[in-house]
Short mmCIF file of N, CA and C in Angstrom, two decimals:
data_model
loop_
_atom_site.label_atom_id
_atom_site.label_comp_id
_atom_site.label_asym_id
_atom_site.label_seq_id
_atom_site.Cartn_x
_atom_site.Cartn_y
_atom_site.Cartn_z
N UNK A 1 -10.57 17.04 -10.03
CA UNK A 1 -10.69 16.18 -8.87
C UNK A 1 -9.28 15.93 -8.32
N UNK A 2 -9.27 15.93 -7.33
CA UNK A 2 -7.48 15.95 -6.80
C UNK A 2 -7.22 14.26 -6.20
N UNK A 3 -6.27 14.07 -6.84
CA UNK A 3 -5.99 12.92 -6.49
C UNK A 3 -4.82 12.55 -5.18
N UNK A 4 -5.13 12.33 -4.02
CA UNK A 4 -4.26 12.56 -2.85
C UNK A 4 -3.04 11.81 -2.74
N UNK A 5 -3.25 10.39 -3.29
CA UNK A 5 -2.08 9.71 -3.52
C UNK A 5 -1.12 10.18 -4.62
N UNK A 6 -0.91 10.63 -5.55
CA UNK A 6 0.13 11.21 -6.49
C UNK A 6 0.50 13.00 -5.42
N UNK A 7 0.34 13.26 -4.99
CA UNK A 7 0.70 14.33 -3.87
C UNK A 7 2.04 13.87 -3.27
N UNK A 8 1.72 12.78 -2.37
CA UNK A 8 2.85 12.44 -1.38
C UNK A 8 3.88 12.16 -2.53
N UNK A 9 4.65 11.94 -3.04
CA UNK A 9 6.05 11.67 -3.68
C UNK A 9 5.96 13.26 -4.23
N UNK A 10 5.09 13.86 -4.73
CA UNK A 10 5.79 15.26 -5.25
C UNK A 10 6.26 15.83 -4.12
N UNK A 11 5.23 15.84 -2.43
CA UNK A 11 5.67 16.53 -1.88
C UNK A 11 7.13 16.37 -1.07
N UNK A 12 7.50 15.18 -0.69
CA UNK A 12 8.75 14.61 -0.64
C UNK A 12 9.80 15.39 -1.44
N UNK A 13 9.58 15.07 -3.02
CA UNK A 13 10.63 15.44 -4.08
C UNK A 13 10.95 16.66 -3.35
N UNK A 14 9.63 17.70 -3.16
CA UNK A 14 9.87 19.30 -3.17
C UNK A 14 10.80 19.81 -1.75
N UNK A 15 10.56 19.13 -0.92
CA UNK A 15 11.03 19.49 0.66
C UNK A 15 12.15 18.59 0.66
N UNK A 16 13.23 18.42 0.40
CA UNK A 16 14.81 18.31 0.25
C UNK A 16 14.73 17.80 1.87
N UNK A 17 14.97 19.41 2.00
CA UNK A 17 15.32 19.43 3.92
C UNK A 17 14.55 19.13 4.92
N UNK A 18 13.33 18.78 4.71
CA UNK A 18 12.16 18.74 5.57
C UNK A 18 12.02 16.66 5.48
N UNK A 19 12.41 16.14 6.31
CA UNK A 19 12.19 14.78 6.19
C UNK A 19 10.72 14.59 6.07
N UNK A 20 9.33 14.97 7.12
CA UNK A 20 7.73 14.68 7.15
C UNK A 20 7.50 15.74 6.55
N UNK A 21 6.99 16.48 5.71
CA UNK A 21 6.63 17.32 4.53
C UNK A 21 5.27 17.48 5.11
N UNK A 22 4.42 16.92 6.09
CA UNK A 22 3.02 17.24 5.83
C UNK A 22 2.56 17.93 7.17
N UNK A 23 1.78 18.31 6.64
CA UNK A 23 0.93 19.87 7.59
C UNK A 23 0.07 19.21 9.07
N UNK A 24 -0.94 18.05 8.53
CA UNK A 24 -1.62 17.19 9.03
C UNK A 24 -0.99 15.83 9.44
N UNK A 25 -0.08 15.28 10.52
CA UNK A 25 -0.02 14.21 11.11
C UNK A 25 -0.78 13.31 11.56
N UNK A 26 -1.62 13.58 12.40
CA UNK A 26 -2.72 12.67 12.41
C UNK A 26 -3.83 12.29 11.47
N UNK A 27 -3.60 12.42 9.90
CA UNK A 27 -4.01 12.24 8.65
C UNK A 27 -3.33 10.93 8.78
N UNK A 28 -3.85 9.70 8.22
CA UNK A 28 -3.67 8.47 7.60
C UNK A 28 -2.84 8.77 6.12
N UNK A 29 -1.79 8.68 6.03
CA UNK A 29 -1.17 8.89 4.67
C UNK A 29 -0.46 7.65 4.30
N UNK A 30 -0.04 7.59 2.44
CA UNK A 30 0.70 6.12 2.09
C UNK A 30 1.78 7.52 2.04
N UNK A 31 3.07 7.28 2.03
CA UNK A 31 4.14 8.28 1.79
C UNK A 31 4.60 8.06 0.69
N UNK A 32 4.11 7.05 -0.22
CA UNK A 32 4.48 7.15 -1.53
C UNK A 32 4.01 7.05 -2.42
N UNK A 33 3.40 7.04 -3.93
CA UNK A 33 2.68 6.26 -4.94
C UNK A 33 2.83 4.92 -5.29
N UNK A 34 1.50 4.58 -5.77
CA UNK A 34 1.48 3.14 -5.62
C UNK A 34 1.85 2.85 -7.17
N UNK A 35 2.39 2.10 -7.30
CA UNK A 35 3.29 1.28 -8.51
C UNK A 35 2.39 1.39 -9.54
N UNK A 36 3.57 0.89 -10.97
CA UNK A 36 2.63 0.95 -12.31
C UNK A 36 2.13 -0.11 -12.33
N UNK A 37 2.36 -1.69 -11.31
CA UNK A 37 1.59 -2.88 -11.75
C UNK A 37 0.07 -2.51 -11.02
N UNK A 38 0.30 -2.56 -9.55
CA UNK A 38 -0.58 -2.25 -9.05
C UNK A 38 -1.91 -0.84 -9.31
N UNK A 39 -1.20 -0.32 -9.70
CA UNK A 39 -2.29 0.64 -10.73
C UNK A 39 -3.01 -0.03 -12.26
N UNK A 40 -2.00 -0.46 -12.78
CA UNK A 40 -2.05 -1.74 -14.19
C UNK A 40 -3.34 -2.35 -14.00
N UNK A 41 -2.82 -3.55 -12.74
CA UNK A 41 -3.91 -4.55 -12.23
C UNK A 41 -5.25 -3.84 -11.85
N UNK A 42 -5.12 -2.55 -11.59
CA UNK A 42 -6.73 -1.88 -10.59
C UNK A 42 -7.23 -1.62 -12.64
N UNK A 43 -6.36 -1.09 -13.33
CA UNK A 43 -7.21 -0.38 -14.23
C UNK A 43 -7.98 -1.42 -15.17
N UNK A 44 -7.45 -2.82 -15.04
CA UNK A 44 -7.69 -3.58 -15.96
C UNK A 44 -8.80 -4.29 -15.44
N UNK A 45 -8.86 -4.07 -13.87
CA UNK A 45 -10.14 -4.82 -12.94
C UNK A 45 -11.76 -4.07 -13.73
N UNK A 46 -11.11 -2.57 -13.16
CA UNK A 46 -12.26 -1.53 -13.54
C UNK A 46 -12.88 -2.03 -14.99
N UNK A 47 -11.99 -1.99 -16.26
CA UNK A 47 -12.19 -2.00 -17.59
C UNK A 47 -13.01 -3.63 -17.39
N UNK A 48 -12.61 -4.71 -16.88
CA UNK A 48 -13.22 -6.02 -16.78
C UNK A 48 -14.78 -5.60 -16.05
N UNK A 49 -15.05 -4.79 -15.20
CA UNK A 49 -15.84 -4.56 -14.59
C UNK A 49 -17.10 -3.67 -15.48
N UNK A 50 -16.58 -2.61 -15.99
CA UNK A 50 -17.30 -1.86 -16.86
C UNK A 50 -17.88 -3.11 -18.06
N UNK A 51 -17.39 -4.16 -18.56
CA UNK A 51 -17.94 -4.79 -19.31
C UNK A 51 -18.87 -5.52 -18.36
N UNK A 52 -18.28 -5.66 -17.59
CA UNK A 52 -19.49 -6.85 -17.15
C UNK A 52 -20.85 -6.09 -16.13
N UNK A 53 -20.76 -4.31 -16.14
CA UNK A 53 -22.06 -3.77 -15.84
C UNK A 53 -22.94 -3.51 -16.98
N UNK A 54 -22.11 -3.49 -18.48
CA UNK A 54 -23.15 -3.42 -19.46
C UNK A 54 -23.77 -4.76 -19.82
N UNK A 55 -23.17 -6.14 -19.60
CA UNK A 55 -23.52 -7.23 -19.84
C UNK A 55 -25.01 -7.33 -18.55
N UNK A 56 -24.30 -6.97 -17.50
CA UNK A 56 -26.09 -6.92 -16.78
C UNK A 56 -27.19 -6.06 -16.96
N UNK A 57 -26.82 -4.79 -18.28
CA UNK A 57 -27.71 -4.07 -18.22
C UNK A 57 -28.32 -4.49 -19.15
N UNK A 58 -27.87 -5.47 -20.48
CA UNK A 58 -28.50 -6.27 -21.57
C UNK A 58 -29.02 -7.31 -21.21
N UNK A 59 -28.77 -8.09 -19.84
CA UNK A 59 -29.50 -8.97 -19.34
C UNK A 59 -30.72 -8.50 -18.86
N UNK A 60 -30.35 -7.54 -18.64
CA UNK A 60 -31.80 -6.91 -17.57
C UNK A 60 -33.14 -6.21 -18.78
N UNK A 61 -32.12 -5.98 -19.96
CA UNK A 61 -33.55 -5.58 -20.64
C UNK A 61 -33.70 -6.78 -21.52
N UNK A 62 -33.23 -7.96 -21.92
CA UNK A 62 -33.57 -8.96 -22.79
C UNK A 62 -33.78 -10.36 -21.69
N UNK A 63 -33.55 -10.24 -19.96
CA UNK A 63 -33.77 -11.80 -19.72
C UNK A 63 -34.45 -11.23 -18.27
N UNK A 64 -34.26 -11.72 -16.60
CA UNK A 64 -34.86 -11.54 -15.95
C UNK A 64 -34.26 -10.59 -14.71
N UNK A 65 -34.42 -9.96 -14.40
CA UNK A 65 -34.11 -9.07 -13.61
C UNK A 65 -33.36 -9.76 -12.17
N UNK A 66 -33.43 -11.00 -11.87
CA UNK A 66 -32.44 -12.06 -10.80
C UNK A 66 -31.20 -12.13 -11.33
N UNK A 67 -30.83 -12.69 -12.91
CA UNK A 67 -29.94 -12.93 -13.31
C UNK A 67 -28.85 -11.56 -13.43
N UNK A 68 -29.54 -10.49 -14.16
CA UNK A 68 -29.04 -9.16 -13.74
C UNK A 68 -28.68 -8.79 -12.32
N UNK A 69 -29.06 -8.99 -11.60
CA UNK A 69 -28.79 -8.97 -10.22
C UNK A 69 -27.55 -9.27 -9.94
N UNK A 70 -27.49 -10.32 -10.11
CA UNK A 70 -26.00 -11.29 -9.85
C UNK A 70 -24.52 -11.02 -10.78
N UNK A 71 -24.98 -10.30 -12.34
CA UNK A 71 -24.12 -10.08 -13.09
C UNK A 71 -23.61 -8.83 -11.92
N UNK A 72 -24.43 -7.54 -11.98
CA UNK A 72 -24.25 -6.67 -11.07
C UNK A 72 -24.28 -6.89 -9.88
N UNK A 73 -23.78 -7.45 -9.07
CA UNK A 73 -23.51 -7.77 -7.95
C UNK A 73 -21.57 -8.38 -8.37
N UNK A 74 -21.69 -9.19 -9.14
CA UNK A 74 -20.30 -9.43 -9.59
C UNK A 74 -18.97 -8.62 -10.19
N UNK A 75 -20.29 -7.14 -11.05
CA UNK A 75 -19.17 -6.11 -10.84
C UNK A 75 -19.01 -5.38 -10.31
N UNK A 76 -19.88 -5.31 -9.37
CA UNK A 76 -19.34 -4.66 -7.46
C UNK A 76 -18.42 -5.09 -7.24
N UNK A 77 -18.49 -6.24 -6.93
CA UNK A 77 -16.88 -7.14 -6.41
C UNK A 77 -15.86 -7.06 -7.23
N UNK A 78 -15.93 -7.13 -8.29
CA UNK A 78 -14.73 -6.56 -8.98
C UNK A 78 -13.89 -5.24 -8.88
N UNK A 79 -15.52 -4.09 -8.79
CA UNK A 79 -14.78 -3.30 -8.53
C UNK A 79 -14.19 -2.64 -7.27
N UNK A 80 -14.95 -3.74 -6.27
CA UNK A 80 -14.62 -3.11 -4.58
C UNK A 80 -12.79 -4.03 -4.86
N UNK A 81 -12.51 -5.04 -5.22
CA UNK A 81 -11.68 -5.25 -5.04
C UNK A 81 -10.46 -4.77 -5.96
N UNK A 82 -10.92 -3.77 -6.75
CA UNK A 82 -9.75 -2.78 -7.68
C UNK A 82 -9.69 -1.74 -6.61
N UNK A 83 -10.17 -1.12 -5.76
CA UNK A 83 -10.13 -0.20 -4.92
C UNK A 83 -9.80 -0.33 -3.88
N UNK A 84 -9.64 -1.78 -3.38
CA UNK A 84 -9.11 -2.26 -2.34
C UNK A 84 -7.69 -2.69 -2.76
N UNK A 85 -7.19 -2.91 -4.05
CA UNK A 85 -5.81 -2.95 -4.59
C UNK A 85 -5.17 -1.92 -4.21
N UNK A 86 -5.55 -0.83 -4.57
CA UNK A 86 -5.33 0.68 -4.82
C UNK A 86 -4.75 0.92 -3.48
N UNK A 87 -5.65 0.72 -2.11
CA UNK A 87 -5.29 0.46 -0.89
C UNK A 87 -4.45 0.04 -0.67
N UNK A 88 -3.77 -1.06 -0.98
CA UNK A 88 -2.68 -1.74 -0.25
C UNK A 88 -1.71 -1.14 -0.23
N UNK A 89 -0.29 -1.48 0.83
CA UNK A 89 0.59 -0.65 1.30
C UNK A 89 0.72 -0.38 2.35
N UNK A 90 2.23 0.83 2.58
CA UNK A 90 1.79 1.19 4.41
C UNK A 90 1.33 2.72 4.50
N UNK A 91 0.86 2.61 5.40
CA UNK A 91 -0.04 4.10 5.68
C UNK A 91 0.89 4.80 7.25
N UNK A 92 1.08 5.67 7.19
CA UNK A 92 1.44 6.49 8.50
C UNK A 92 0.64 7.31 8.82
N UNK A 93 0.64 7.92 9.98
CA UNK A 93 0.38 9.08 10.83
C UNK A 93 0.86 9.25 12.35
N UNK A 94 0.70 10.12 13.08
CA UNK A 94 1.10 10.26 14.32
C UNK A 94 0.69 9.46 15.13
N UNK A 95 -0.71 9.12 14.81
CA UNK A 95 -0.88 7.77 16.01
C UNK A 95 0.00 6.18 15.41
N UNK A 96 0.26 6.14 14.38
CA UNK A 96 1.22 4.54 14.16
C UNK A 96 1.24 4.29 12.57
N UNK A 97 1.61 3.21 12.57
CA UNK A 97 1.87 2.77 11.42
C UNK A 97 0.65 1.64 10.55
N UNK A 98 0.19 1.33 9.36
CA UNK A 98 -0.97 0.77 9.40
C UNK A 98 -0.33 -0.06 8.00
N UNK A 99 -0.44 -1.20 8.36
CA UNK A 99 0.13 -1.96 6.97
C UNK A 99 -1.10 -2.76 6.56
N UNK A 100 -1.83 -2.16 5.13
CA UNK A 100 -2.72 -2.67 4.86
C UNK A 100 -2.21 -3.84 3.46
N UNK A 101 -2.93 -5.08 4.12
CA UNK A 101 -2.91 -6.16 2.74
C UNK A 101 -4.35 -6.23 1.98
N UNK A 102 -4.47 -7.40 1.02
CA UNK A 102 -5.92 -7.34 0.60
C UNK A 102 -6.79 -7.45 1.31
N UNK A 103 -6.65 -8.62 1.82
CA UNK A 103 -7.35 -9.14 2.89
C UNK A 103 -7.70 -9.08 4.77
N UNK A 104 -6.09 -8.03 4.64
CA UNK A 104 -6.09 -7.70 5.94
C UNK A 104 -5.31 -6.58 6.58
N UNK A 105 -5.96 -6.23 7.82
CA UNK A 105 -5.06 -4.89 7.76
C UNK A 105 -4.71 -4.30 9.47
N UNK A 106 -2.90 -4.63 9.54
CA UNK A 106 -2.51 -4.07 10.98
C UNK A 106 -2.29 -2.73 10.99
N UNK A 107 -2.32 -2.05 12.61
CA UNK A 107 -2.30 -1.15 12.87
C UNK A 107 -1.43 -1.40 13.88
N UNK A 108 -0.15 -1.00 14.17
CA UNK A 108 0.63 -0.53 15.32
C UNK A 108 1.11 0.62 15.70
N UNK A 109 1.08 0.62 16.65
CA UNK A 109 1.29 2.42 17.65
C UNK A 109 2.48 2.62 17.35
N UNK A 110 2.94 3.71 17.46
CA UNK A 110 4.14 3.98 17.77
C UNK A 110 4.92 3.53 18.53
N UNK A 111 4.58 3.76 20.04
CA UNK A 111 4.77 3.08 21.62
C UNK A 111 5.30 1.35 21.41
N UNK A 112 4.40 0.89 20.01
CA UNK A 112 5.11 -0.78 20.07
C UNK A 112 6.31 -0.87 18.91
N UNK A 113 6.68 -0.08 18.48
CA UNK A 113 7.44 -0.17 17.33
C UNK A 113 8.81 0.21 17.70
N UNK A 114 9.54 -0.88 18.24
CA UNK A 114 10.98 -1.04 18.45
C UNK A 114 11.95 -0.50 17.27
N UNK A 115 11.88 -1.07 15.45
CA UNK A 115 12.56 -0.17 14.76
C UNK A 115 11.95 -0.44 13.40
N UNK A 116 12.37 0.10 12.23
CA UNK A 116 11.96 0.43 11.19
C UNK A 116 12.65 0.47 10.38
N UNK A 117 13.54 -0.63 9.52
CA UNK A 117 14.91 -1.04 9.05
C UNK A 117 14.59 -1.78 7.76
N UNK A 118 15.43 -1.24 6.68
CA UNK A 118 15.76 -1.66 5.54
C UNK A 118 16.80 -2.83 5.49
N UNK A 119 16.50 -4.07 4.95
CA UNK A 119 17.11 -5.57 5.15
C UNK A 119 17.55 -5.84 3.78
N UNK A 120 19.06 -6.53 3.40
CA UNK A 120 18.53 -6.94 2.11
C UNK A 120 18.49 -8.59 2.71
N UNK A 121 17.53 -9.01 1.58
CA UNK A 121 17.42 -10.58 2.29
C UNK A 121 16.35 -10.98 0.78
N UNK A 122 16.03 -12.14 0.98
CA UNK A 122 15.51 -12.77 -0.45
C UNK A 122 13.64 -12.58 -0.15
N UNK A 123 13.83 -11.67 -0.96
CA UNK A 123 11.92 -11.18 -1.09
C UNK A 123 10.80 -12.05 -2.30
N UNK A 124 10.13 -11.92 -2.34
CA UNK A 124 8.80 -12.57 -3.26
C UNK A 124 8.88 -11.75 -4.46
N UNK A 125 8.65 -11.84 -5.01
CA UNK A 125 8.77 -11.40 -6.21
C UNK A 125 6.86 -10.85 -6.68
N UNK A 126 6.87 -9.65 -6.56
CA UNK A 126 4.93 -9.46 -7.15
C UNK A 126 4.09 -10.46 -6.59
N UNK A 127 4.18 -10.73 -5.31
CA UNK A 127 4.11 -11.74 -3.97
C UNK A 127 3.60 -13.33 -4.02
N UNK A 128 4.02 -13.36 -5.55
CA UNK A 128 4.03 -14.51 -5.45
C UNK A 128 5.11 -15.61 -4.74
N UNK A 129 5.48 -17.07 -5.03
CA UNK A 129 5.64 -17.82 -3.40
C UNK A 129 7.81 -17.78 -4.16
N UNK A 130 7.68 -17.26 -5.40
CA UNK A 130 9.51 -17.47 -6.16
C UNK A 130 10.21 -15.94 -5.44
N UNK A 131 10.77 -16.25 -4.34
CA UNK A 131 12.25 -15.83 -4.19
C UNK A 131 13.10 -14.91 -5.08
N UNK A 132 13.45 -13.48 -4.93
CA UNK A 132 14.86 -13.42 -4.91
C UNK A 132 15.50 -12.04 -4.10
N UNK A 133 16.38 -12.09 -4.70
CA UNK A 133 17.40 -11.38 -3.95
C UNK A 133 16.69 -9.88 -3.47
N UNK A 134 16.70 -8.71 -2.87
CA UNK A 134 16.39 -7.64 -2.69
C UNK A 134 16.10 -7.34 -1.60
N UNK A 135 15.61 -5.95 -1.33
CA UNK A 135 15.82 -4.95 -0.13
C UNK A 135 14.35 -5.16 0.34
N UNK A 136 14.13 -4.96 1.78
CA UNK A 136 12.98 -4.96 2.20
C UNK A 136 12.82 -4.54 3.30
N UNK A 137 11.41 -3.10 3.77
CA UNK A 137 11.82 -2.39 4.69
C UNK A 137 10.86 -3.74 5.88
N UNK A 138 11.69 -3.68 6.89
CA UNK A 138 11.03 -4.42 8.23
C UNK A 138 10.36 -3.75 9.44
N UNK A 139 9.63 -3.99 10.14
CA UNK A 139 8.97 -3.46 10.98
C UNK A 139 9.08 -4.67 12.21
N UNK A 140 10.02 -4.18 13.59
CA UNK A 140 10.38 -4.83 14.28
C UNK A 140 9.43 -4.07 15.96
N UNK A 141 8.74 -5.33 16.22
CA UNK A 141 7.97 -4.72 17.25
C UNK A 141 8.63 -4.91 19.09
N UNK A 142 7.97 -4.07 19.77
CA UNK A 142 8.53 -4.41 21.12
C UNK A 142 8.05 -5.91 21.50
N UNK A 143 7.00 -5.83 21.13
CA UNK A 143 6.50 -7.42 21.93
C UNK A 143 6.46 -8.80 21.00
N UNK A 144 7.12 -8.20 19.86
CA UNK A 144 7.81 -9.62 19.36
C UNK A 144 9.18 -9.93 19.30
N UNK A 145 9.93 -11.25 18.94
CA UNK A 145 11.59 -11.24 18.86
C UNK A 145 11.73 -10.34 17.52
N UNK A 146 12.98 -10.31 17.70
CA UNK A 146 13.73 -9.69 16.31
C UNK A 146 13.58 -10.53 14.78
N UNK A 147 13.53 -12.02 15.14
CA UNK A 147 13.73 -12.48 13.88
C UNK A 147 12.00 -12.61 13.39
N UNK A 148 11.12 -12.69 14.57
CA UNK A 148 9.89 -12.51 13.69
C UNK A 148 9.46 -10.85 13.29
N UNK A 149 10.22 -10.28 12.37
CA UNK A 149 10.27 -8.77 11.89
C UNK A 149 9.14 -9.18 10.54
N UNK A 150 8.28 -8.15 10.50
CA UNK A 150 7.22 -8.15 9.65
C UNK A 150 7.91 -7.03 8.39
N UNK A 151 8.11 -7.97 7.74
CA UNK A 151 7.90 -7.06 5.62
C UNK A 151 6.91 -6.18 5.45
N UNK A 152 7.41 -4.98 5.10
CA UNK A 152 6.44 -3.88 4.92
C UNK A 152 6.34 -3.61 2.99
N UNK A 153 7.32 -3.18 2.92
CA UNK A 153 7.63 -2.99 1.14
C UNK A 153 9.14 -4.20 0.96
N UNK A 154 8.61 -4.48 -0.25
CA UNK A 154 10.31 -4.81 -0.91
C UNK A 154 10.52 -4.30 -2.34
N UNK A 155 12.00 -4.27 -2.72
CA UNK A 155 12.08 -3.76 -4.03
C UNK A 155 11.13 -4.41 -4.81
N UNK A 156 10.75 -5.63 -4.86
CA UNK A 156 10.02 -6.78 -6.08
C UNK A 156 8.48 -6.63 -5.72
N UNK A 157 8.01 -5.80 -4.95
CA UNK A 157 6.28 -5.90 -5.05
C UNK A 157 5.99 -4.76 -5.80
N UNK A 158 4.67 -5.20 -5.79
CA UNK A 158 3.84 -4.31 -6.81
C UNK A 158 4.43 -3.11 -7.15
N UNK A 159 4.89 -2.39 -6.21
CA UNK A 159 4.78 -0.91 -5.71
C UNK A 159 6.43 -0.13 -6.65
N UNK A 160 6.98 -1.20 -6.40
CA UNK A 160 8.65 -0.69 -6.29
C UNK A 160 9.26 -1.67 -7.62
N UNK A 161 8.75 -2.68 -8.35
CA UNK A 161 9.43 -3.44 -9.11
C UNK A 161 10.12 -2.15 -10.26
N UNK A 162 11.10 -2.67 -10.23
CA UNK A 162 12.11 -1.95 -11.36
C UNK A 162 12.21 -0.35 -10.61
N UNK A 163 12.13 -0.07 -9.64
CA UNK A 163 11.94 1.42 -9.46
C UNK A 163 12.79 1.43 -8.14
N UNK A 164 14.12 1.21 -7.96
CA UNK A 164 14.89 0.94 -7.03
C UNK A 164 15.17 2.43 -6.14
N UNK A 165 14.78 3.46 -6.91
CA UNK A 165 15.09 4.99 -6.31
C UNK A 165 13.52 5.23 -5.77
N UNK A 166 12.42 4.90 -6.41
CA UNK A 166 11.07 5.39 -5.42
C UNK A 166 11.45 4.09 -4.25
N UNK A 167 11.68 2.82 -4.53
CA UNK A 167 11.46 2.20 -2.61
C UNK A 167 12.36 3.24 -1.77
N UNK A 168 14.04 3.35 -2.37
CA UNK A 168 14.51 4.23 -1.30
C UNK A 168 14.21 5.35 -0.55
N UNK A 169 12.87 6.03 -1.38
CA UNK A 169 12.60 7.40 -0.97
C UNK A 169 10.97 6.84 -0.14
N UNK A 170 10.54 5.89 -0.68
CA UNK A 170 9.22 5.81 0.63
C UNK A 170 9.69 4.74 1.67
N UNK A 171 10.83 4.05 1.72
CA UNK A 171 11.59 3.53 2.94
C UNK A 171 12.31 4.16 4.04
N UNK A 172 12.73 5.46 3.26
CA UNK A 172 13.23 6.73 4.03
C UNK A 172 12.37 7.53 4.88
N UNK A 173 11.21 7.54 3.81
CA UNK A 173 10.21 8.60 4.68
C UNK A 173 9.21 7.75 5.55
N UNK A 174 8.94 6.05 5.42
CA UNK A 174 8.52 5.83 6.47
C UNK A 174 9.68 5.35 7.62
N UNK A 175 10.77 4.85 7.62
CA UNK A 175 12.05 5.30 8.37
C UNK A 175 11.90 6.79 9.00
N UNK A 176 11.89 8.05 8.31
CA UNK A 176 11.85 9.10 9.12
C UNK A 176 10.54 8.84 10.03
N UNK A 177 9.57 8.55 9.88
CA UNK A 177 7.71 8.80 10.40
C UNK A 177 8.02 8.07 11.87
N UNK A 178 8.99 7.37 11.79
CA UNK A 178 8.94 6.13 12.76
C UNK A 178 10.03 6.82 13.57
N UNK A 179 11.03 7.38 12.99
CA UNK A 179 12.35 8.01 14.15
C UNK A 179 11.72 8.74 14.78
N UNK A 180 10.40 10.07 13.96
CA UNK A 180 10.17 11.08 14.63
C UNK A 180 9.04 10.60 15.94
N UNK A 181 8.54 9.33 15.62
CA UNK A 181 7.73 9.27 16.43
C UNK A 181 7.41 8.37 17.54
N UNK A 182 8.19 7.15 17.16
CA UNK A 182 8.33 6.13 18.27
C UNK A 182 9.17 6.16 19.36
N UNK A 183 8.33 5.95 20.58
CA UNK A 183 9.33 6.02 21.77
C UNK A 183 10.09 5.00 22.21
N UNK A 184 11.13 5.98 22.67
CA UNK A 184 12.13 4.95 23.17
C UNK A 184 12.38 4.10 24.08
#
């Protein structure tokens, strides 16, 4: 089974000289792999989840088929929301940029995307509300000011903690996605 997200960083590594590496542009892509927490957190959802579909399948043959219902219904949600972890991040393609959170998810064009800049400035830490120091790529739009610039990645989230050489290389390549494509 091919897994599409572990692709983008090999194909990066392999094309040196080639800043966008990919064949398909108007493909929705993350340009990088998603972190060991954030993979951590999805695998440990799933494993919480797998227990709690056999707990509704022992409900369902020893109590009433409502109560089963609801166990399984609960590890749906568990597991829609390990897969919706998995999701988070930024996504490119030729039509714009798409910064998906858990709960929510922008899409800007190219056409609105004034610049695409690495800041150091004091980030969240695994997004919780404690502060500190580190790099964080920004996304500065035409029709907002400069200082309201939207956080895309920082060194300290999920994605990048302790891994100071993968943020530089998926800050670069969504930096390149954005030179090659936003107008001036």
């Amino acid at each position: 089974m091919p897994l599409p997200f572990l692709t983008a960083d090999r194909a990066l590594e392999a094309a040196d000289d080639v800043a966008l590496p990919f064949d398909d542009r108007d493909r929705w892509r993350r340009p990088y792999r998603p972190g060991p927490w954030r993979v951590g957190v999805a695998a440990v959802c799933l494993l919480l989840a797998s227990y709690v579909l056999f707990a509704a399948v022992v409900i369902a043959l020893t109590d009433s088929m409502s109560e089963a219902g609801v166990v399984f219904g609960l590890s749906l949600l568990v597991i829609a929301g390990a897969l919706r972890l998995l999701r988070v991040g930024v996504w490119v393609s030729g039509r714009g940029l798409r910064h998906v959170r858990f709960f929510a998810t922008r899409t800007v064009t190219w056409n609105r995307v004034l610049a695409v800049r690495t800041a150091q400035q004091p980030v969240r830490w695994l997004g919780l509300p404690r502060t500190v120091q580190g790099q964080a790529l920004t996304l500065v739009r035409r029709d907002r000011p400069a200082d309201q610039a939207a956080t895309l990645l920082t060194t300290h989230g999920a994605d990048f903690l302790a891994r100071t050489e993968a943020f530089d290389r998926a800050a670069d390549a969504v930096e390149a996605w954005a030179e090659e494509h936003r107008h001036p």
